[in-house]
Short mmCIF file of C-alpha atoms in Angstrom, two decimals:
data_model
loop_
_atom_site.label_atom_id
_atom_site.label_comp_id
_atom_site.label_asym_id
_atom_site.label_seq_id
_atom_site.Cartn_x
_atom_site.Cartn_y
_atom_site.Cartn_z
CA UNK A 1 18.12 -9.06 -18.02
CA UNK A 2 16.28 -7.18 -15.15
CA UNK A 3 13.02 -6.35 -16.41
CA UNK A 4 10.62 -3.41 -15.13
CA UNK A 5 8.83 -5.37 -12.01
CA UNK A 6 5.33 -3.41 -12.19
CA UNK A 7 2.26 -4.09 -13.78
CA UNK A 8 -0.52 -1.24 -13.01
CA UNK A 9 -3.88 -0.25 -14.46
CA UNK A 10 -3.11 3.41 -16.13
CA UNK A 11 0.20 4.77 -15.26
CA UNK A 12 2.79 3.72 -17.74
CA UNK A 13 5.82 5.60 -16.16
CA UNK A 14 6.76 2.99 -13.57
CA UNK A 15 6.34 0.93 -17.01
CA UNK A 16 9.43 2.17 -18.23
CA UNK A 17 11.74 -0.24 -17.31
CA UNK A 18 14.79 0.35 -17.41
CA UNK A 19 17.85 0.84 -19.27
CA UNK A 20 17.60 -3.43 -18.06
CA UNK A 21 20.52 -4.52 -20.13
CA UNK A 22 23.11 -1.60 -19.43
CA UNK A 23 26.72 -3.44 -18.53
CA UNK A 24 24.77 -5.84 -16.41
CA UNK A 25 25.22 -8.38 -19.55
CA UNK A 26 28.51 -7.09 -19.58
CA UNK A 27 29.48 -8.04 -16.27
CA UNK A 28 28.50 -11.54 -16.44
CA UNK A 29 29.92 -11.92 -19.95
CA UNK A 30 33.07 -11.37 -18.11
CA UNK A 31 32.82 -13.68 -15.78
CA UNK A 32 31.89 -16.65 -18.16
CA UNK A 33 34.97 -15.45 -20.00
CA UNK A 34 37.60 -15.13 -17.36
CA UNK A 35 40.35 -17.02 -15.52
CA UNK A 36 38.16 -19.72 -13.56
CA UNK A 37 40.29 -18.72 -10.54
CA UNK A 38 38.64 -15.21 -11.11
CA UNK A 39 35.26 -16.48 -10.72
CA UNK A 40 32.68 -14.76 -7.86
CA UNK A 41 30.28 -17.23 -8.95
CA UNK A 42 27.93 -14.40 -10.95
CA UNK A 43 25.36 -17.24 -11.35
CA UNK A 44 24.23 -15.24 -8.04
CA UNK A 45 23.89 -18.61 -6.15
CA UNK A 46 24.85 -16.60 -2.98
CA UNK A 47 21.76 -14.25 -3.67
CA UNK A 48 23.34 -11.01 -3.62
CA UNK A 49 22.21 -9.23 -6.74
CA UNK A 50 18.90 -11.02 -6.27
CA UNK A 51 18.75 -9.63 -2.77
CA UNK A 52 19.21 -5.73 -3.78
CA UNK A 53 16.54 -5.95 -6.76
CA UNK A 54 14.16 -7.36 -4.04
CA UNK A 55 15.32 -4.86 -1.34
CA UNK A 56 16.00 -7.82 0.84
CA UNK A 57 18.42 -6.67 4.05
CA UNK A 58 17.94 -9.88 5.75
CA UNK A 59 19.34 -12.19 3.01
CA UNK A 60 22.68 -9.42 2.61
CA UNK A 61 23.11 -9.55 6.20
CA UNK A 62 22.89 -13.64 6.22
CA UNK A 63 26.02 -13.89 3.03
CA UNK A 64 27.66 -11.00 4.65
CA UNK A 65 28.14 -13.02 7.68
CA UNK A 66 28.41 -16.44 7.01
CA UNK A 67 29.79 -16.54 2.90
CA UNK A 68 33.07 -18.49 2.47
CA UNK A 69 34.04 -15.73 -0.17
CA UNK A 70 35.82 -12.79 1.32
CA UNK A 71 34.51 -10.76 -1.64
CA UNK A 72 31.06 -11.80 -1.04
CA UNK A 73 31.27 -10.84 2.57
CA UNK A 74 32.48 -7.63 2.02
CA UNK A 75 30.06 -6.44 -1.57
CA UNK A 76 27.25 -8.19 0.21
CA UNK A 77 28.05 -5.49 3.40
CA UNK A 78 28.51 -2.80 0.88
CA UNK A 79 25.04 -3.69 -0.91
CA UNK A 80 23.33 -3.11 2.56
CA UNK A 81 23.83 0.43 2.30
CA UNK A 82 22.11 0.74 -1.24
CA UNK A 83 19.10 -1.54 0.29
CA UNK A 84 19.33 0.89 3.08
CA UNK A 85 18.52 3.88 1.00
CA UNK A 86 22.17 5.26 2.48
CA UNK A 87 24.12 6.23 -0.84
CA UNK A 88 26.76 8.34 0.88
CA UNK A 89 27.89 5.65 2.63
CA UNK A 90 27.59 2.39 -0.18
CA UNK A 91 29.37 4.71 -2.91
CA UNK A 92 32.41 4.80 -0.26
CA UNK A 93 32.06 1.18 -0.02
CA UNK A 94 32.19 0.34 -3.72
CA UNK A 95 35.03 2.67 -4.45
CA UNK A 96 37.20 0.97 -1.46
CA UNK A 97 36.20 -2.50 -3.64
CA UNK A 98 37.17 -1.04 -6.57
CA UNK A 99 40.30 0.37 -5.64
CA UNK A 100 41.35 -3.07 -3.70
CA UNK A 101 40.50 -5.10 -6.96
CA UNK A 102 43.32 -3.47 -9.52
CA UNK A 103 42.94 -6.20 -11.97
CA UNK A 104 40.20 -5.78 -14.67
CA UNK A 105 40.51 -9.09 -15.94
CA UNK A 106 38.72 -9.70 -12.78
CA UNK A 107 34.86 -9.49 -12.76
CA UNK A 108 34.50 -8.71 -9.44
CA UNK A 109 36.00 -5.51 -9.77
CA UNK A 110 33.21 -4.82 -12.81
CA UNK A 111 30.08 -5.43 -10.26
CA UNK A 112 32.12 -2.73 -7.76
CA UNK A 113 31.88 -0.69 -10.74
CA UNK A 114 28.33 -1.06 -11.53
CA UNK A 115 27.21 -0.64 -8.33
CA UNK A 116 28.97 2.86 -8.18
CA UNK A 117 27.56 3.73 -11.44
CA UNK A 118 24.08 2.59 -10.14
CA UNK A 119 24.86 5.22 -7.47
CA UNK A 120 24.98 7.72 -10.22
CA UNK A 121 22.22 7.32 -11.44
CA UNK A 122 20.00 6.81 -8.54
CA UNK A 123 21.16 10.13 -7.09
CA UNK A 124 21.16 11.77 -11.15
CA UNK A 125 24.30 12.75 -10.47
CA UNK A 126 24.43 12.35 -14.73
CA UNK A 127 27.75 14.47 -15.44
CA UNK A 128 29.46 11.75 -13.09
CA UNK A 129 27.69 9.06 -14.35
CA UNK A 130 28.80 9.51 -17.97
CA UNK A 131 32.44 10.10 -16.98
CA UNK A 132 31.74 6.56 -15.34
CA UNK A 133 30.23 5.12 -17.61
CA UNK A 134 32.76 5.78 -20.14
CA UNK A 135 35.64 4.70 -17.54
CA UNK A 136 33.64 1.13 -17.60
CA UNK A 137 33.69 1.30 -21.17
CA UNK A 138 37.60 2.18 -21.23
CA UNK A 139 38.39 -0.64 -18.97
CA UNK A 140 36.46 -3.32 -18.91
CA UNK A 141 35.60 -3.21 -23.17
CA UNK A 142 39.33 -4.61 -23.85
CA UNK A 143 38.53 -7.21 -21.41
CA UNK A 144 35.43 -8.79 -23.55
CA UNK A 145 37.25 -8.21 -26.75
CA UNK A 146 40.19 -10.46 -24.87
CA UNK A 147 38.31 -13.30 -24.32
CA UNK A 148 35.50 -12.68 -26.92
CA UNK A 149 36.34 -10.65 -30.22
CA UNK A 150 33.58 -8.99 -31.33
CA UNK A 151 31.46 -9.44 -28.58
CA UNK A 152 32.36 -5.53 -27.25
CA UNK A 153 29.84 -3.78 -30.55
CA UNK A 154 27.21 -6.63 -29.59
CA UNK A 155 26.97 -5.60 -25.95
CA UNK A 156 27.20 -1.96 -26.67
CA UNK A 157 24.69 -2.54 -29.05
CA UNK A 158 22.75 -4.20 -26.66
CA UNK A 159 23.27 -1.12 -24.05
CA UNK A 160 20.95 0.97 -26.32
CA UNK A 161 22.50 4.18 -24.73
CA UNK A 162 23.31 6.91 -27.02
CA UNK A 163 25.19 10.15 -26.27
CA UNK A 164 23.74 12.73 -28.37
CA UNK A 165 24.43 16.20 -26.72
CA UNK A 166 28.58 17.53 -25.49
CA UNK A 167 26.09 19.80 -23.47
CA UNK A 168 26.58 18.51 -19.73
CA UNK A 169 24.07 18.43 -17.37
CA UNK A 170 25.23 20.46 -15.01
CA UNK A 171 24.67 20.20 -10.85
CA UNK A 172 20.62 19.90 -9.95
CA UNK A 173 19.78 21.35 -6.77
CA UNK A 174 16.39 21.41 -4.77
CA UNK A 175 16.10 24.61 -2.78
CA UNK A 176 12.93 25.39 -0.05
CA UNK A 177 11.97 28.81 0.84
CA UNK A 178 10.62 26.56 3.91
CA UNK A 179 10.34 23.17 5.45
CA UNK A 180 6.63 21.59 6.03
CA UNK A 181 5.09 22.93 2.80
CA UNK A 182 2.13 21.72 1.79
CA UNK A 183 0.82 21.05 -1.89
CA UNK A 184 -2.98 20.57 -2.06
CA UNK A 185 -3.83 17.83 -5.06
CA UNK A 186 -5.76 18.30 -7.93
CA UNK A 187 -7.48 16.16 -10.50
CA UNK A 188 -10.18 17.10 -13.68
CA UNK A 189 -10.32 13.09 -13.99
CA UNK A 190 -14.21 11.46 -13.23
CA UNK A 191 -12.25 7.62 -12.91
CA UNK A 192 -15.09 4.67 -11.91
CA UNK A 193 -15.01 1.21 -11.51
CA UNK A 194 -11.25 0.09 -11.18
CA UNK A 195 -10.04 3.22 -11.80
CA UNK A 196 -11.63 4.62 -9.39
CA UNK A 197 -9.05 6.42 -6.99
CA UNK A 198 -6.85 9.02 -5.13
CA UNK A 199 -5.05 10.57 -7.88
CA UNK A 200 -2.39 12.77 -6.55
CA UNK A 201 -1.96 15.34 -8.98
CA UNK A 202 -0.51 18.78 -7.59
CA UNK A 203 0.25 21.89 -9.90
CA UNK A 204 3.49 22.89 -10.50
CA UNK A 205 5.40 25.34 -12.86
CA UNK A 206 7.65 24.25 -15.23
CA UNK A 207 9.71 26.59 -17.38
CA UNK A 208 7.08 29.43 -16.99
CA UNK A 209 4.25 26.89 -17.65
CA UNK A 210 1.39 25.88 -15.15
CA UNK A 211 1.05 22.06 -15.31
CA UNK A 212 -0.37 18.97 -13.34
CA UNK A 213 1.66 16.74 -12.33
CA UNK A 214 1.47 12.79 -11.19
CA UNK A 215 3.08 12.41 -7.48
CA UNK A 216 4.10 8.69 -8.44
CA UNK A 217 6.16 6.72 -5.67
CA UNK A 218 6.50 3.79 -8.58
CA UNK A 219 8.00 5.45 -10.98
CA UNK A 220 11.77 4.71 -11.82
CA UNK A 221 12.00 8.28 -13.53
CA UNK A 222 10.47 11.70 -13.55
CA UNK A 223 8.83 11.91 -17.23
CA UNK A 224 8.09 14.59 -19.12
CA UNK A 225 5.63 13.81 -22.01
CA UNK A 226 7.29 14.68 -25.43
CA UNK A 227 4.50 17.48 -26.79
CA UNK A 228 5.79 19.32 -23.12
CA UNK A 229 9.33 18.92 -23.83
CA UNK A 230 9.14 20.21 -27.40
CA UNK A 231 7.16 23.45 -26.02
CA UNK A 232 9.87 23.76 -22.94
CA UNK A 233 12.76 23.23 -25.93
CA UNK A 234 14.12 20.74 -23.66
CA UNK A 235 17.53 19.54 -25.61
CA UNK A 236 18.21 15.91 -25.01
CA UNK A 237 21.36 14.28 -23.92
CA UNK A 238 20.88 10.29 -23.94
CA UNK A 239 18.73 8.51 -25.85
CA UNK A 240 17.67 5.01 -24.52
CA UNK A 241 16.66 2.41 -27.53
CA UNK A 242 16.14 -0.57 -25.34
CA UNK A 243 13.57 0.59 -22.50
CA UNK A 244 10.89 -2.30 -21.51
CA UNK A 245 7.82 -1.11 -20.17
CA UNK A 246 5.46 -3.48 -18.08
CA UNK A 247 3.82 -5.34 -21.05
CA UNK A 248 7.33 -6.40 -22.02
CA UNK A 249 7.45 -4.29 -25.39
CA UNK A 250 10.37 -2.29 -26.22
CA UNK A 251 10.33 1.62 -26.07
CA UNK A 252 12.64 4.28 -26.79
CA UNK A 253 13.34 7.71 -24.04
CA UNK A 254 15.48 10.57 -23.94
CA UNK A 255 17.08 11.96 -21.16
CA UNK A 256 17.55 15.85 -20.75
CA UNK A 257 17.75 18.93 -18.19
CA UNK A 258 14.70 20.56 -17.40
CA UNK A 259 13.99 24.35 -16.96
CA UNK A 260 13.29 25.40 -13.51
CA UNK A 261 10.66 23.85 -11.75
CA UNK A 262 8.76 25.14 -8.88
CA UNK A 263 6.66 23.11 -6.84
CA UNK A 264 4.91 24.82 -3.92
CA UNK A 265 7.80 26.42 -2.10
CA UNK A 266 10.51 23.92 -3.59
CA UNK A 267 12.51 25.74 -6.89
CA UNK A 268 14.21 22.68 -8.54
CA UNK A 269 17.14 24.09 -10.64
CA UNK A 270 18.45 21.74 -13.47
CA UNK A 271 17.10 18.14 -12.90
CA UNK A 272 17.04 15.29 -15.87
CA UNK A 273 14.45 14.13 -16.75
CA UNK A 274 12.91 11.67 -18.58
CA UNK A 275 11.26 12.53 -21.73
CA UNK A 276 8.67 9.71 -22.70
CA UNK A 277 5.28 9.09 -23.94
CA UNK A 278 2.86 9.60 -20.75
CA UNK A 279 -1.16 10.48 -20.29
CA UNK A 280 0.18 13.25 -17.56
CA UNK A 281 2.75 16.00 -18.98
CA UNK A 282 5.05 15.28 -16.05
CA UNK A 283 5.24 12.76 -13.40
CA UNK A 284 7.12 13.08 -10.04
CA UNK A 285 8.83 10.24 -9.43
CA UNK A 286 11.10 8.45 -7.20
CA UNK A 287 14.47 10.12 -7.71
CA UNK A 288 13.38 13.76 -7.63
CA UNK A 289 11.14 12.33 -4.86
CA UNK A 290 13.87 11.41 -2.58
CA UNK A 291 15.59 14.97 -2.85
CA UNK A 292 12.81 16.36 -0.34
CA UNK A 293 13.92 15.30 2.58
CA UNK A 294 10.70 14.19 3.62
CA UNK A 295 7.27 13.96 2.28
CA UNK A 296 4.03 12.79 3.29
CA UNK A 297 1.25 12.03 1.59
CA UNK A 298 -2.47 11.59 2.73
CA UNK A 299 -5.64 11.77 0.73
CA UNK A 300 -5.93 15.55 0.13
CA UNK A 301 -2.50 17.20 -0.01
CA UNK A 302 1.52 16.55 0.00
CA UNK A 303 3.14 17.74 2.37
CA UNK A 304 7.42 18.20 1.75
CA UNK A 305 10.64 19.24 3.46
CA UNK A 306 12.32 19.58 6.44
CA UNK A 307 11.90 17.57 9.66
CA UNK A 308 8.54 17.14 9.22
CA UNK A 309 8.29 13.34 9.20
CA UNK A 310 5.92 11.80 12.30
CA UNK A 311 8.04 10.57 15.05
CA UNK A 312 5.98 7.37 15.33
CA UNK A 313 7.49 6.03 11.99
CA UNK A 314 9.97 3.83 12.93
CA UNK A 315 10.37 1.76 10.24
CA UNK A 316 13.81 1.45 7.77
CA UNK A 317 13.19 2.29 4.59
CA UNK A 318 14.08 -0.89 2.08
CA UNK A 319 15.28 0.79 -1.52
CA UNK A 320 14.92 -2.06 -4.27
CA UNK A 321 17.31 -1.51 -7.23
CA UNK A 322 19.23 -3.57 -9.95
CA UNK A 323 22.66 -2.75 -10.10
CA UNK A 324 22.95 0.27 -12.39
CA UNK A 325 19.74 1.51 -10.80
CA UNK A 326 18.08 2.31 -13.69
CA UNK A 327 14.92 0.24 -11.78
CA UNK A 328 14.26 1.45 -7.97
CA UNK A 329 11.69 0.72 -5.59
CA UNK A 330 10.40 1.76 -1.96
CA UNK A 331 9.30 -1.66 -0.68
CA UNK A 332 7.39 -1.95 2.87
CA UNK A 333 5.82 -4.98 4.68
CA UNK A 334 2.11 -5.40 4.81
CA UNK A 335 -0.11 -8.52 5.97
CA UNK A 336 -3.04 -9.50 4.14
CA UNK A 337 -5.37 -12.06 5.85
CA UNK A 338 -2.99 -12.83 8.35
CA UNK A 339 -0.28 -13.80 5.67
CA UNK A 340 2.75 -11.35 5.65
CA UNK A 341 4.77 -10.43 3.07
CA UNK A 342 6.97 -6.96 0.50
CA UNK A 343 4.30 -4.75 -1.09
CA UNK A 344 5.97 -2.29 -3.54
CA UNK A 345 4.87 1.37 -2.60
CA UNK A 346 3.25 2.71 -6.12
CA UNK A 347 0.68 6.22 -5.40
CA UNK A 348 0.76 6.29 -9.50
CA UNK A 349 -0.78 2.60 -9.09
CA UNK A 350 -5.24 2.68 -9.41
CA UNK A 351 -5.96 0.29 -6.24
CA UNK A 352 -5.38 0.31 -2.39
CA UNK A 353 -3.59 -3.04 -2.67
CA UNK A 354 -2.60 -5.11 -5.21
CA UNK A 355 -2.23 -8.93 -5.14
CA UNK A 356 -0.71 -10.63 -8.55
CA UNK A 357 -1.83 -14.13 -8.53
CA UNK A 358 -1.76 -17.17 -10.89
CA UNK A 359 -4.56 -16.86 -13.48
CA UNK A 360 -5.96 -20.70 -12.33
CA UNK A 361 -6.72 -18.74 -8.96
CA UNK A 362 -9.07 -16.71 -10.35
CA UNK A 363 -12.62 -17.17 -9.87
CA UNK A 364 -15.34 -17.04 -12.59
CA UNK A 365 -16.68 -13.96 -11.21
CA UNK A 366 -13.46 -12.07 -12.02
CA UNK A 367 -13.03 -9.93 -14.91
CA UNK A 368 -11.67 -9.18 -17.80
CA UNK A 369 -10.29 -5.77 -18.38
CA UNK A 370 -8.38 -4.11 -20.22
CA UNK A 371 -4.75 -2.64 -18.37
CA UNK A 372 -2.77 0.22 -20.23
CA UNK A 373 0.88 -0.27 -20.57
CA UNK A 374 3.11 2.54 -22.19
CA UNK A 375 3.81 -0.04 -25.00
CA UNK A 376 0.13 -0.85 -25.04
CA UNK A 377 -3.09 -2.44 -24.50
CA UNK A 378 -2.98 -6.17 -22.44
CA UNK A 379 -6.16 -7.94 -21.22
CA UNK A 380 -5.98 -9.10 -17.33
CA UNK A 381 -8.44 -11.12 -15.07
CA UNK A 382 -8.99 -8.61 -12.27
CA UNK A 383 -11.29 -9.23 -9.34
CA UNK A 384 -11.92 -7.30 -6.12
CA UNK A 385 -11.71 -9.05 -2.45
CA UNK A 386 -12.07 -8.27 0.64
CA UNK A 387 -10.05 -8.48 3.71
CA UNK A 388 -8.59 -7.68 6.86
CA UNK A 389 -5.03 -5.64 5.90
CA UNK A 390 -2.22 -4.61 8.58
CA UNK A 391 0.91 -2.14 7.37
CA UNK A 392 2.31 -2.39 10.56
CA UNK A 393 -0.38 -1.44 13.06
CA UNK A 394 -4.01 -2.86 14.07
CA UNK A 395 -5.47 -4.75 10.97
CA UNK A 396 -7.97 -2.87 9.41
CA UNK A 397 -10.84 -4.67 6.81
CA UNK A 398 -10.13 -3.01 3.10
CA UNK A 399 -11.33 -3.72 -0.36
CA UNK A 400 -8.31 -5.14 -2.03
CA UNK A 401 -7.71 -6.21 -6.14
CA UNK A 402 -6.71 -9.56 -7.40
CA UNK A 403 -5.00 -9.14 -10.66
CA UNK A 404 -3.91 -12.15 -12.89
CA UNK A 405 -0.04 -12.66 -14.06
CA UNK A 406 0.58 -9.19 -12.64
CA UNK A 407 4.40 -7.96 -13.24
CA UNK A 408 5.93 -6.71 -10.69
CA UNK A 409 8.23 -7.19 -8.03
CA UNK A 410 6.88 -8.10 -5.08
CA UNK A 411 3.71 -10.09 -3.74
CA UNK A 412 1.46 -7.06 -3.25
CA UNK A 413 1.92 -3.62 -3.99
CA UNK A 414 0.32 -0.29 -2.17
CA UNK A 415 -1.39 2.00 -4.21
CA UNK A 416 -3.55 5.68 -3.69
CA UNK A 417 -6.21 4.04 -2.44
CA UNK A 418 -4.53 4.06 0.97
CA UNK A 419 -4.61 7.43 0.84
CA UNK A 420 -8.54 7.55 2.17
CA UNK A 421 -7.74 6.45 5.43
CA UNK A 422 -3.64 6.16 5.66
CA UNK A 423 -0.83 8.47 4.92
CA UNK A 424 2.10 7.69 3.65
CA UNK A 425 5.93 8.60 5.39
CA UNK A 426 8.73 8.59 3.47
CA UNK A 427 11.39 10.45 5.41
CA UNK A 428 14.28 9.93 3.03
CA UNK A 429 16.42 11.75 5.42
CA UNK A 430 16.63 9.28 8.08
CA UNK A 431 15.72 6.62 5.69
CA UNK A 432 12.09 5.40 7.29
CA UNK A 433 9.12 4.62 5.46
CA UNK A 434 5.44 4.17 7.20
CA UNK A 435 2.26 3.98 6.06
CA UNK A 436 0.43 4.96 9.34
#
């Protein structure tokens, strides 16, 4: 089970984790199940699967050209294309797997499938994810019942994904009156200590309705908080039972399509969202995110569209995802006191940088404080260091927090805090990602 890899000190919506077990337990209960002559060895010893949940090019690129497996080769070279944020060109390579692997008995064919229903999702492209979703169901359901009766209602079951609405989604679109807007933040929150930060909050109108709204790189899903979904008569679609959020407890979501929302000069027409329990009425997240073009953020303002990314970011953009990509991630490379390593890019997250340690690494000056999950309340040891920090250019010496057993999915993640002195490129259009 892929589990939600964040842990954070207020924002719960890159808690929600993820629809974790949808058809991935499927997939490898097909495997265990089927002809041993069938077998891509879904044990992941080649690293693949690991590899695109950690955003990790370099291992793809090293089983892409020196696997013994023909199949791993070639869904290895595919996967590059979903680490490299490229989705046009990775759903063309899953389909031609797909389409070359007619037998359904085999499981390779079922990870070609997942990968194009991660696609799906990623992009929200929901109308064509349901018709997918159901064609997995269709084909690869008799499969498990072949070599496991019963099994089929336990892993549905285990899905948690409910249709509840005929009512289809429709095609979203994002259109900009112009490119290089720019949305100044907001924020009625007085935050000290550790929660003392850059809170990008801009206004936006939803359905009529003024709001604030969280700009949150970490967040999986844009979330609308239930009391704003009631008042917007949003109808729901799906309905996820088996959501984990970052303290590992189990929460329940619906999915829907939102009125119109304008933000600045961006009208988005007919996105899903997420509706879910949240302290912000609506959080901007990754997927809806990713539909600018490009956006920049810095400590005062957002700035979206068009070709306005710097020309000094140079940097690929490394996308993070499990296979259905119900769990995404912008991932970067940052070097803390000279050691280098993946920081997760989170602006919902209350720190400049984040280091998850062991607890027995702690000192006995650190902490104990209380960290707010979406499921909950969970007591960490945090501490605060100091140290000389590098995200590509000149190192720079920055306040940085130590956090005990953090969850998450990298070494270190970036949080607002950079904001003060950095901004922060993400030009989804040509697929770079700087914080400069």
């Amino acid at each position: 089970m892929v589990r939600r890899y964040a842990c954070r000190t207020s924002q719960p919506s890159r808690l929600l984790a993820s629809m974790a077990a949808l058809l991935i337990s499927r997939s490898v209960i097909a495997a265990h199940a089927a002809d041993a002559a069938h077998l891509i060895d879904l044990k992941d010893n080649a690293g693949i699967v690991a590899a695109v949940a950690t955003g990790d090019r370099a291992k793809l690129e090293t089983v892409a050209g020196h696997s013994t497996s023909p199949f791993e080769q070639q869904f290895a070279q595919a996967a590059m294309y979903r680490v490299d944020f490229d989705l046009a060109a990775a759903d063309g390579a899953f389909s031609s797997c797909e389409k070359a692997l007619t037998d359904p008995d085999n499981p390779n064919r079922t990870l070609c499938s997942l990968m194009l229903l991660g696609d799906a999702f990623i992009e929200r492209r929901m109308d064509q994810w349901l018709e997918k979703l159901r064609s997995i169901h269709d084909t690869y359901d008799p499969v498990i019942e072949k070599h496991y009766p019963g099994r089929g209602l336990q892993l549905r079951g285990a899905e948690g994904v409910s249709v509840i609405s005929d009512v289809p989604f429709g095609e979203s679109d994002v259109i900009m009156a112009r490119p290089g807007f720019d949305i100044p933040y907001v924020s009625d929150r007085d935050r000290q200590g550790i929660e003392k930060r850059i809170e990008p909050l801009v206004q936006v109108t939803i359905g009529g309705q003024t709001i604030h709204a969280l700009i949150d790189t970490g967040s999986s899903y844009d979330i609308i908080s239930p009391a704003l979904a009631n008042r917007l008569k949003i109808r729901p679609s799906l309905r996820y039972d088996k959501l984990t959020d970052g303290n590992n407890q189990t929460v329940s979501a619906t999915m829907g399509t939102a009125p119109t929302i304008v933000m600045g000069e961006a009208t988005i027409r007919r996105w899903p969202v997420t509706v879910a329990e949240s302290p912000f009425p609506i959080i901007i997240g990754l997927p809806l995110l990713s539909k600018m073009g490009g956006v920049v953020m810095t400590g005062k303002k957002i700035t979206i569209g068009g070709s306005l990314v710097a020309p000094a970011c140079q940097q690929p953009m490394r996308f993070a995802s499990n296979l259905d990509g119900s769990v995404t991630k912008l991932i970067t490379r940052i070097t803390v006191d000279g050691k280098s390593n993946d920081a997760t890019v989170d602006t919902g997250g209350a720190f400049t940088v984040l280091n998850g340690v062991d607890t027995k690494t702690m000192s006995d000056s650190d902490s104990t404080e209380r960290v707010v999950f979406a499921g909950g309340i969970s007591e960490k040891r945090i501490g605060k260091r100091h140290g000389l920090i590098s995200f590509g250019g000149p190192e720079k010496p920055m306040d940085y927090i130590v956090m005990s057993d953090a969850f998450h999915l990298t070494p270190y993640q970036v949080g607002s805090g950079v904001l003060g002195d950095l901004s922060l490129v993400m030009d989804f259009t040509h697929r770079r990602l700087c914080v400069q």
